[in-house]
PDB file of C-alpha atoms in Angstrom:
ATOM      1  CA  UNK A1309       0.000   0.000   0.000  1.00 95.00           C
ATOM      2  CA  UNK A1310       1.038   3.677  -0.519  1.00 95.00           C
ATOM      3  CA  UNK A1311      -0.377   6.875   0.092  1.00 96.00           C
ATOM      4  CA  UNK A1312      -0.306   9.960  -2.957  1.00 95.00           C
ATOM      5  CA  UNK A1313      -1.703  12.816  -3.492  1.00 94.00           C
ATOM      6  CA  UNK A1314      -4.937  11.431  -4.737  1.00 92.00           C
ATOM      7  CA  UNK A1315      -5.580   8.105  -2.732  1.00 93.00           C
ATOM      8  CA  UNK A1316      -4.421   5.425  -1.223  1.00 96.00           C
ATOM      9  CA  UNK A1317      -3.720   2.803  -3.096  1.00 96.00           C
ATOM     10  CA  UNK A1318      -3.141  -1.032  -2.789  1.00 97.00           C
ATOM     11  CA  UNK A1319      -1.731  -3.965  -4.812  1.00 95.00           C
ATOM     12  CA  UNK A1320      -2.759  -7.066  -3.929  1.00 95.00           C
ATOM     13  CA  UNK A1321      -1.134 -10.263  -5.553  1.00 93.00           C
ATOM     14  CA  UNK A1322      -2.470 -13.860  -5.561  1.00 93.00           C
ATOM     15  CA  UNK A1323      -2.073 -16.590  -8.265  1.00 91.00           C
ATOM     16  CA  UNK A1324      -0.897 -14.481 -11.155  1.00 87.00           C
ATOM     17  CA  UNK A1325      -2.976 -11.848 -10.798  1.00 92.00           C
ATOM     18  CA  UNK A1326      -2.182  -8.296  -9.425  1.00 94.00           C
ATOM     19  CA  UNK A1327      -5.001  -6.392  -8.412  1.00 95.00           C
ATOM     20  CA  UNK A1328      -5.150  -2.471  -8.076  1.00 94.00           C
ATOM     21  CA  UNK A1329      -7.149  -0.873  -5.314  1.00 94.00           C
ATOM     22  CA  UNK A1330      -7.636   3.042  -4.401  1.00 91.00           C
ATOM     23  CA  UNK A1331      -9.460   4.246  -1.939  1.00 91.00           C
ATOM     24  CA  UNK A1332     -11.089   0.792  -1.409  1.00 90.00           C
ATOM     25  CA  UNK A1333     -12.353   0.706  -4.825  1.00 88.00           C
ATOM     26  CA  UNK A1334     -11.423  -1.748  -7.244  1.00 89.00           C
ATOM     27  CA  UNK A1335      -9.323  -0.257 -10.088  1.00 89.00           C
ATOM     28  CA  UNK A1336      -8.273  -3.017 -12.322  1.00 89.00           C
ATOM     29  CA  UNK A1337      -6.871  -6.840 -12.433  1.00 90.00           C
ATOM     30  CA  UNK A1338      -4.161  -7.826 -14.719  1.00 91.00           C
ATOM     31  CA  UNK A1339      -4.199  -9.421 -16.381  1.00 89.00           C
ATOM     32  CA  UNK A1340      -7.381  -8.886 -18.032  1.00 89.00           C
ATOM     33  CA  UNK A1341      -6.393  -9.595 -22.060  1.00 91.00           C
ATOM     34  CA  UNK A1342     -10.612  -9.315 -22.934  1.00 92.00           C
ATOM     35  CA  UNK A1343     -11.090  -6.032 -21.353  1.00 92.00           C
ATOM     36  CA  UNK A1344      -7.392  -4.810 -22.855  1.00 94.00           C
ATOM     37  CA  UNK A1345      -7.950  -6.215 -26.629  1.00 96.00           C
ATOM     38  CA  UNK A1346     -11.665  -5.186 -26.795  1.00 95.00           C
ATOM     39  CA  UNK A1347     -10.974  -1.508 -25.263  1.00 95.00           C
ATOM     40  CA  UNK A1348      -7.772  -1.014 -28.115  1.00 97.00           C
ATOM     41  CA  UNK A1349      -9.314  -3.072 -31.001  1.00 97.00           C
ATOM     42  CA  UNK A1350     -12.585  -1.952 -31.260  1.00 96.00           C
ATOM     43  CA  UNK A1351     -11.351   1.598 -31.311  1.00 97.00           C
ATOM     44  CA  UNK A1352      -8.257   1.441 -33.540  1.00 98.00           C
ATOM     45  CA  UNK A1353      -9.862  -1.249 -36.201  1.00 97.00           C
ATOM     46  CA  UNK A1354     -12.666   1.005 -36.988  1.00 96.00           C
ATOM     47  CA  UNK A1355      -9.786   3.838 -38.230  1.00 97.00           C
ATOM     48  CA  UNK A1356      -8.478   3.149 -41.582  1.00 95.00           C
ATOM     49  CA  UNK A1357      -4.871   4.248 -40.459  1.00 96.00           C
ATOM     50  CA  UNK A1358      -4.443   4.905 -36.977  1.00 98.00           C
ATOM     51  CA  UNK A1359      -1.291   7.189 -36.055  1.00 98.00           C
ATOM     52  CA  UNK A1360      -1.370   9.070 -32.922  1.00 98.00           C
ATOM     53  CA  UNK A1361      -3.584   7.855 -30.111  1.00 98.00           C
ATOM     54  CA  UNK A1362      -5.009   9.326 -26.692  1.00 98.00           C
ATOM     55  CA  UNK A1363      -5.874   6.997 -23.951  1.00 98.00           C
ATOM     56  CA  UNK A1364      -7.341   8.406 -21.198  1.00 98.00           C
ATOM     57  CA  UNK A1365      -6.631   6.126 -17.731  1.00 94.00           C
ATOM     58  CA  UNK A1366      -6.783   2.451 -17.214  1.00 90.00           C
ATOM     59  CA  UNK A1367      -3.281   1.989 -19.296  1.00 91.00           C
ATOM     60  CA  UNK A1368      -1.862  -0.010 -16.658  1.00 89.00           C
ATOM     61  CA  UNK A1369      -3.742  -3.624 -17.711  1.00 86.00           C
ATOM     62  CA  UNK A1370      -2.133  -3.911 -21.058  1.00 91.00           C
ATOM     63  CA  UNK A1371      -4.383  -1.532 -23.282  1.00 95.00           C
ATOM     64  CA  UNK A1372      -0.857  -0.333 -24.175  1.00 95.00           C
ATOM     65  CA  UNK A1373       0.446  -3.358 -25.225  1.00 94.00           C
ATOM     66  CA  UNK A1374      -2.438  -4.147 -27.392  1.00 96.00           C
ATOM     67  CA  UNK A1375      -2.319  -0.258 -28.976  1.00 98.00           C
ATOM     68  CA  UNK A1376       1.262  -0.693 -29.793  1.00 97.00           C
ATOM     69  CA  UNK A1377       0.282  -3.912 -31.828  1.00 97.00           C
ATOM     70  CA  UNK A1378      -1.400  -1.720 -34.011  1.00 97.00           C
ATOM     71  CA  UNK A1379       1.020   0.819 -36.261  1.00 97.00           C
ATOM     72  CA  UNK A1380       0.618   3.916 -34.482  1.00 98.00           C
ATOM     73  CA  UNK A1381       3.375   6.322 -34.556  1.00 98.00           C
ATOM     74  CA  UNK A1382       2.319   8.236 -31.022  1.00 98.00           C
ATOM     75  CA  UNK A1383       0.389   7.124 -27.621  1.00 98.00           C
ATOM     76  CA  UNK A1384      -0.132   9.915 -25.247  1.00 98.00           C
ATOM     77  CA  UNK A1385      -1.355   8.108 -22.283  1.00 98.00           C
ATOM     78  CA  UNK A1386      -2.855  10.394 -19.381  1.00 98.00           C
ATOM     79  CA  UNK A1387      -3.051   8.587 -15.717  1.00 96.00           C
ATOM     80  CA  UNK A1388      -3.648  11.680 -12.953  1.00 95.00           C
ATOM     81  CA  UNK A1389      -1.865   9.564 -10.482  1.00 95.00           C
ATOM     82  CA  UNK A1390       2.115   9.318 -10.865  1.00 95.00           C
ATOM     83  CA  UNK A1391       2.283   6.737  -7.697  1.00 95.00           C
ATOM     84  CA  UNK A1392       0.051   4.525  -9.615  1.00 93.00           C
ATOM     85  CA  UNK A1393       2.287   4.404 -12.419  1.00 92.00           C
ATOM     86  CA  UNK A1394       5.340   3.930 -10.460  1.00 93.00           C
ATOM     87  CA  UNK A1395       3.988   0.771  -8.471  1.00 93.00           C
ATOM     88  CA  UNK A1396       2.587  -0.833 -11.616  1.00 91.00           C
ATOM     89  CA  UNK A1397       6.277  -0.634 -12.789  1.00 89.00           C
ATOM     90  CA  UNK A1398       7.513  -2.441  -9.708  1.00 89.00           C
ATOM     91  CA  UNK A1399       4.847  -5.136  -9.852  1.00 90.00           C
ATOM     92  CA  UNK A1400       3.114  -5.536 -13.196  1.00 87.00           C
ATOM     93  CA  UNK A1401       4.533  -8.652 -15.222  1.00 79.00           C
ATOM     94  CA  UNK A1402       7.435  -7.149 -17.430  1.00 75.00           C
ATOM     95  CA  UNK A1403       5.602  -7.436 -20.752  1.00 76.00           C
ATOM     96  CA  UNK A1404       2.753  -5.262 -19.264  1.00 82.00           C
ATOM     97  CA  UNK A1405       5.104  -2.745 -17.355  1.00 82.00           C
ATOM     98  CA  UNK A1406       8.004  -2.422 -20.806  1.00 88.00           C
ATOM     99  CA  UNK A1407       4.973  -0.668 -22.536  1.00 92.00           C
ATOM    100  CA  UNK A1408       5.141   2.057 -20.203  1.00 91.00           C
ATOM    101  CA  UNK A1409       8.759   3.247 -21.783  1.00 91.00           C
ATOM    102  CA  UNK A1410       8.266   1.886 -25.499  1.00 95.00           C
ATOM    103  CA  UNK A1411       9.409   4.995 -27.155  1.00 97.00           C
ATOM    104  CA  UNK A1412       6.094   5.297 -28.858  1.00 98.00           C
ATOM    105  CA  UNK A1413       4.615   5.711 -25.467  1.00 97.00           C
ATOM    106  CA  UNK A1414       4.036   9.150 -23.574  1.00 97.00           C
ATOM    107  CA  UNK A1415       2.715   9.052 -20.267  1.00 97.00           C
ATOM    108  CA  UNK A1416       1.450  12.351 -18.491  1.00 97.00           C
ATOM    109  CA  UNK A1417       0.458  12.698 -15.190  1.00 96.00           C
ATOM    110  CA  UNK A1418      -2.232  15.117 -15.221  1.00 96.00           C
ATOM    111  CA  UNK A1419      -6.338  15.331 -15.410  1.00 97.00           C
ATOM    112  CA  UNK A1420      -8.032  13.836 -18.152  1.00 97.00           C
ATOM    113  CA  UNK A1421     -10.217  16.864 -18.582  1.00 98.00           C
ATOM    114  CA  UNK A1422      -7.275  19.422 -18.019  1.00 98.00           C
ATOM    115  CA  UNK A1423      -5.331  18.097 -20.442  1.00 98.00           C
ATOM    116  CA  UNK A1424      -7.998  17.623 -23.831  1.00 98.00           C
ATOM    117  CA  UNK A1425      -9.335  21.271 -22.727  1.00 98.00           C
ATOM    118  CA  UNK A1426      -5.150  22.640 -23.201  1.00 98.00           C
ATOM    119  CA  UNK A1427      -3.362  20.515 -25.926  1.00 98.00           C
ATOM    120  CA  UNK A1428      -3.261  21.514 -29.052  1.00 98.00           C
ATOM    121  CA  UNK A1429      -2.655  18.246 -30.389  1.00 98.00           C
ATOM    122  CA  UNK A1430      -4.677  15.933 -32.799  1.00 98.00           C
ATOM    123  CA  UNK A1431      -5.797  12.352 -32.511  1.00 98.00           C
ATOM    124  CA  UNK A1432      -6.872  10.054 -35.010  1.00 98.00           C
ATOM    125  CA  UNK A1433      -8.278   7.911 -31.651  1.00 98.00           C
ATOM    126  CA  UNK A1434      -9.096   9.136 -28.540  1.00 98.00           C
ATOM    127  CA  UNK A1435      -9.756   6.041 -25.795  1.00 98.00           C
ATOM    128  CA  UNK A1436     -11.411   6.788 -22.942  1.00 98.00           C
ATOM    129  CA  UNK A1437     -10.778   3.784 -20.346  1.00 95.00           C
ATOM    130  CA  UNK A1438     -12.211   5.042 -17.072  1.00 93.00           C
ATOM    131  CA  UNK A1439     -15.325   2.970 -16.524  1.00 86.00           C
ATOM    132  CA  UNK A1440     -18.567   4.249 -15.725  1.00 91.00           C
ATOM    133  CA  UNK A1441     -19.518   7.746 -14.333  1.00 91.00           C
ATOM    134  CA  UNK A1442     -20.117   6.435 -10.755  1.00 86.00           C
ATOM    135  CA  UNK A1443     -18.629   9.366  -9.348  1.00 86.00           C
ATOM    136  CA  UNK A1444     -18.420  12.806  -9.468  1.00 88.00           C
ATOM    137  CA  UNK A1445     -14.472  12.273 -10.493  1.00 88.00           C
ATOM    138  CA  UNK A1446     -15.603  10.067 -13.508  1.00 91.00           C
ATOM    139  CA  UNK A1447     -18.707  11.441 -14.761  1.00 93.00           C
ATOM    140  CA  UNK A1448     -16.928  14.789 -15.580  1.00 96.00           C
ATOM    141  CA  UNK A1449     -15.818  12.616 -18.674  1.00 97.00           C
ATOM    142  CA  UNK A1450     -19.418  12.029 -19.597  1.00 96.00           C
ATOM    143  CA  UNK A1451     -20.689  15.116 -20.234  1.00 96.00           C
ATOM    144  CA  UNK A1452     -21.364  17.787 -23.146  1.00 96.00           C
ATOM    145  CA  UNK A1453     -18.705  19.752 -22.380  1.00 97.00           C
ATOM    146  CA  UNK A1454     -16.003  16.795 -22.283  1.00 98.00           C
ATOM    147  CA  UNK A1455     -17.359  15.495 -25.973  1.00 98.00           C
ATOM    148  CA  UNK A1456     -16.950  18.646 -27.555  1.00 98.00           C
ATOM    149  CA  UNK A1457     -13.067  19.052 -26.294  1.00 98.00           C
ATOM    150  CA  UNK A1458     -12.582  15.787 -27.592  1.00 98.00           C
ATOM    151  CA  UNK A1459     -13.874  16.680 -31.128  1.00 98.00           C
ATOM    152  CA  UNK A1460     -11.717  19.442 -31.274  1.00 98.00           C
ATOM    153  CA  UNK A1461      -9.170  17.311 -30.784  1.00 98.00           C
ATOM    154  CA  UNK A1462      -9.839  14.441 -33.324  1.00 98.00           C
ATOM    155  CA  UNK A1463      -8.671  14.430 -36.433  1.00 97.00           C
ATOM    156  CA  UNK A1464     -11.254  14.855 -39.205  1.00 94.00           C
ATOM    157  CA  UNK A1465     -11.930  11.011 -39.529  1.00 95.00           C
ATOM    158  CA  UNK A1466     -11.426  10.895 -35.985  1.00 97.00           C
ATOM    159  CA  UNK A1467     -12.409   7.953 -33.310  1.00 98.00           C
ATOM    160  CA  UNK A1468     -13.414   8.624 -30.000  1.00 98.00           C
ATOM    161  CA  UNK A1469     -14.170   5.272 -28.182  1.00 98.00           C
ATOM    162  CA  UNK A1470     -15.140   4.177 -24.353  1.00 97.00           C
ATOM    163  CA  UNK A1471     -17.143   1.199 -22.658  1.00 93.00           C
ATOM    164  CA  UNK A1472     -20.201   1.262 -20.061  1.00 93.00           C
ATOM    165  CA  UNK A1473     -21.382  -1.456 -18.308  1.00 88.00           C
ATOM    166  CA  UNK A1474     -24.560  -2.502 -20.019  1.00 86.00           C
ATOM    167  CA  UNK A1475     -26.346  -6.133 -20.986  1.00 84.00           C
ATOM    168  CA  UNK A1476     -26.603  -8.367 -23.943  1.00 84.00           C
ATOM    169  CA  UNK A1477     -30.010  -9.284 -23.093  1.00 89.00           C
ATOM    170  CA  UNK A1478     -31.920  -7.406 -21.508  1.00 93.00           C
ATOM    171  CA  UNK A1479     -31.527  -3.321 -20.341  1.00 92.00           C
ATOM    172  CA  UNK A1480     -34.224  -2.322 -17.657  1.00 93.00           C
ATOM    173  CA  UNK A1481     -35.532   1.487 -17.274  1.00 95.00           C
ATOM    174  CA  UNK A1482     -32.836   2.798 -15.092  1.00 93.00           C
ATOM    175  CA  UNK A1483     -30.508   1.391 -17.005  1.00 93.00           C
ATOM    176  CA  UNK A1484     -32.006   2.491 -20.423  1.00 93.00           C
ATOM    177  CA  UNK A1485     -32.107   5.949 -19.019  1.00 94.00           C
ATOM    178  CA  UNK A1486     -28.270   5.840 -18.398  1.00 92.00           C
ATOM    179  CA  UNK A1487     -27.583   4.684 -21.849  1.00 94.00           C
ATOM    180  CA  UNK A1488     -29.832   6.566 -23.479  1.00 94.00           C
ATOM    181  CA  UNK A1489     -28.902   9.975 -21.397  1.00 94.00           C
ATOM    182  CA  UNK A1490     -25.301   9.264 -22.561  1.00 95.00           C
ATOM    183  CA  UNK A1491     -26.315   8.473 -26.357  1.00 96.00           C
ATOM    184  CA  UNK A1492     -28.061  11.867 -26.602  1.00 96.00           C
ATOM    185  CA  UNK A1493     -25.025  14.180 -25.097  1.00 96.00           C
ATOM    186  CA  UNK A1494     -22.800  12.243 -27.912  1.00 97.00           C
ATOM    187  CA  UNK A1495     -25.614  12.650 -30.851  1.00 96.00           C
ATOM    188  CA  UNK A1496     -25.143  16.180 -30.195  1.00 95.00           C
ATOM    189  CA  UNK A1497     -21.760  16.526 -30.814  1.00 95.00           C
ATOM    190  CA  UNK A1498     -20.637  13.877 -33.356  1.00 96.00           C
ATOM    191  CA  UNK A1499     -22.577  12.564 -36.468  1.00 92.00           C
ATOM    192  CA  UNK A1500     -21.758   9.220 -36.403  1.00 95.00           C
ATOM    193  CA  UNK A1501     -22.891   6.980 -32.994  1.00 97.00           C
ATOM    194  CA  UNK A1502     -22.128   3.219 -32.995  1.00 93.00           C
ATOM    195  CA  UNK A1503     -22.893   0.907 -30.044  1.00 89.00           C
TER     196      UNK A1503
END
């Protein structure tokens, strides 16, 4: 366990598997190759020629690895807490923790929001890997506002992908409501909306 500026945050290892905790709240397991293939793929496969990528938190489970697969020239990756990073280097499998200084690979420490509202970069995909808005920290990255940073930042056949928790089968009111509250915000601001 260690103590930053944010949280305090725990690694816990058992039988392979290196679990992240901060603040008492589950962060992320590695590994977990589904969750890391489907969050880079899905993105990066629907852009004809991918080059310089934004991924927005949850780099630290191999979303990196599985970017760098893909013939990018530039990943920015943006993780607000630095202690994170540094104990994911000290635990994380090598594989997983090499990514983080693969020359390709920029990591800032700084707000997600902060840093799409100041850059004046462009992306051809922007990832956002966060999980859903459960908090006031995460839904900031949900709203109006956020979306139309990110399109200024995209690139004119730009990508912006992320991942809610949702069901296959079956989606009752409150959960329709959730979807369908996010859907709206991002038919506002981009023309093209694929589930």
């Amino acid at each position: 366990s260690r103590d930053s500026v944010y949280a305090k945050i725990t690694a816990l290892k058992r039988q392979g598997e290196v679990s992240f905790i901060s603040n008492g709240a589950l962060l992320l397991t590695v590994p977990d190759n589904l969750s890391s293939e489907e969050s880079a793929h899905f993105c990066l496969l629907q852009h004809e020629a991918p080059k310089d990528v934004l991924l927005i938190g949850g780099g630290l489970g191999g979303i990196l690895g599985e970017i760098l697969k893909h013939p990018v020239r530039q990943v920015d990756y943006i993780e607000l807490d630095p202690k994170l990073v540094s104990m994911a280097e000290a635990i994380l499998p090598l594989g997983i923790s090499r990514d983080f200084k693969n020359a390709k690979v920029s990591i800032n420490n700084s707000d997600g929001r902060f840093f799409v509202r100041t850059t004046s970069n462009k992306y051809d995909c922007v990832i956002i890997n966060l999980g859903d808005p459960l908090t006031a920290q995460l839904n900031r990255f949900y709203t109006k506002e956020f979306f139309s940073q990110v399109k200024r930042i995209l690139n004119k056949q730009g990508i912006i992908s992320f991942r809610l928790s949702s069901s296959e089968s079956y989606i009752n009111s409150d959960l329709s409501r959730y979807l369908g509250s996010i859907y709206s915000v991002l038919r506002d601001e981009f023309a093209q909306v694929k589930v």
